[in-house]
Coordinates of C-alpha atoms in Angstrom, one line a residue:
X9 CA 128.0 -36.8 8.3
X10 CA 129.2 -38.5 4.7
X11 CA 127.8 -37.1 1.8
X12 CA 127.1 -38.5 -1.6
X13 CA 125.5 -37.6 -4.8
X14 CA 124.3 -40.2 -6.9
X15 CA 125.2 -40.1 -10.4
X16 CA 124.6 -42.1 -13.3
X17 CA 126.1 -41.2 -16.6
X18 CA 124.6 -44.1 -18.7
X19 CA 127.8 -46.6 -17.8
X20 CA 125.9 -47.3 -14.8
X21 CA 125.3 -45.9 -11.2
X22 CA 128.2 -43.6 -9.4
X23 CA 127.9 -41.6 -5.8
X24 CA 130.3 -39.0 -5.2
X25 CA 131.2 -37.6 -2.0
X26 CA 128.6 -34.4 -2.2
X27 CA 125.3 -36.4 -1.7
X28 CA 123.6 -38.1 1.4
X29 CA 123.4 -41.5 2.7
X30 CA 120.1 -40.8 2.7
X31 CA 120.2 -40.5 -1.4
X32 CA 122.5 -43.5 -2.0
X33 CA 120.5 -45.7 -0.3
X34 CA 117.4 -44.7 -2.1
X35 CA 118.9 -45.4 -5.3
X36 CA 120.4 -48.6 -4.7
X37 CA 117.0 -49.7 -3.5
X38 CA 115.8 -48.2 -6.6
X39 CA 117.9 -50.1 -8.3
X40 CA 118.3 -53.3 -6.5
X41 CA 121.5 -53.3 -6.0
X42 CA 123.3 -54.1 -3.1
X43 CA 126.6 -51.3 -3.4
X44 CA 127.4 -48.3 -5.1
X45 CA 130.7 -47.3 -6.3
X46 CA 131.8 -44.0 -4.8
X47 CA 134.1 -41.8 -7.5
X48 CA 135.0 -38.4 -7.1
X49 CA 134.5 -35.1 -9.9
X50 CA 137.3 -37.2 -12.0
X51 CA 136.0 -40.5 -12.0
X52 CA 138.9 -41.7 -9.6
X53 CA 137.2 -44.3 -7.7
X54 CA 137.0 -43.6 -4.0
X55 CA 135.3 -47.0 -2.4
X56 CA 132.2 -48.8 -2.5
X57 CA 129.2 -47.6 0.0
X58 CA 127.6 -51.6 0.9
X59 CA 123.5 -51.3 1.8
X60 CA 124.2 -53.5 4.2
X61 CA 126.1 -51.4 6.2
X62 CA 123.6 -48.6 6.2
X63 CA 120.9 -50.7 7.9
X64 CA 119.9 -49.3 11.2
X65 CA 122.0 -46.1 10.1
X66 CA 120.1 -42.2 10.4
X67 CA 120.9 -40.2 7.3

């Protein structure tokens, strides 16, 4: 199971790798958005989780 914790400092919306699916999709349809960037604890950028590909998808 991928995990991701949703983050948003003010520069926008971030999910790192310690939060659920479950989460991230909740705030990009909170936010109408159709990704979220993934970063880790530094900021590094680790990928983009897509909404689309969650469709369908248990969390």
């Amino acid at each position: 199971m991928h995990h991701l914790r949703v983050v948003d400092d003010g520069d926008g919306p971030f999910a790192s790798p310690t939060a659920t699916v479950a989460e991230a999709e909740e705030a990009m349809v909170d936010r109408r958005l159709g990704a979220l960037p993934v970063v880790d604890e530094h900021g590094d950028a680790l990928g983009v989780l897509a909404r689309s590909c969650l469709s369908g998808r248990s969390s």
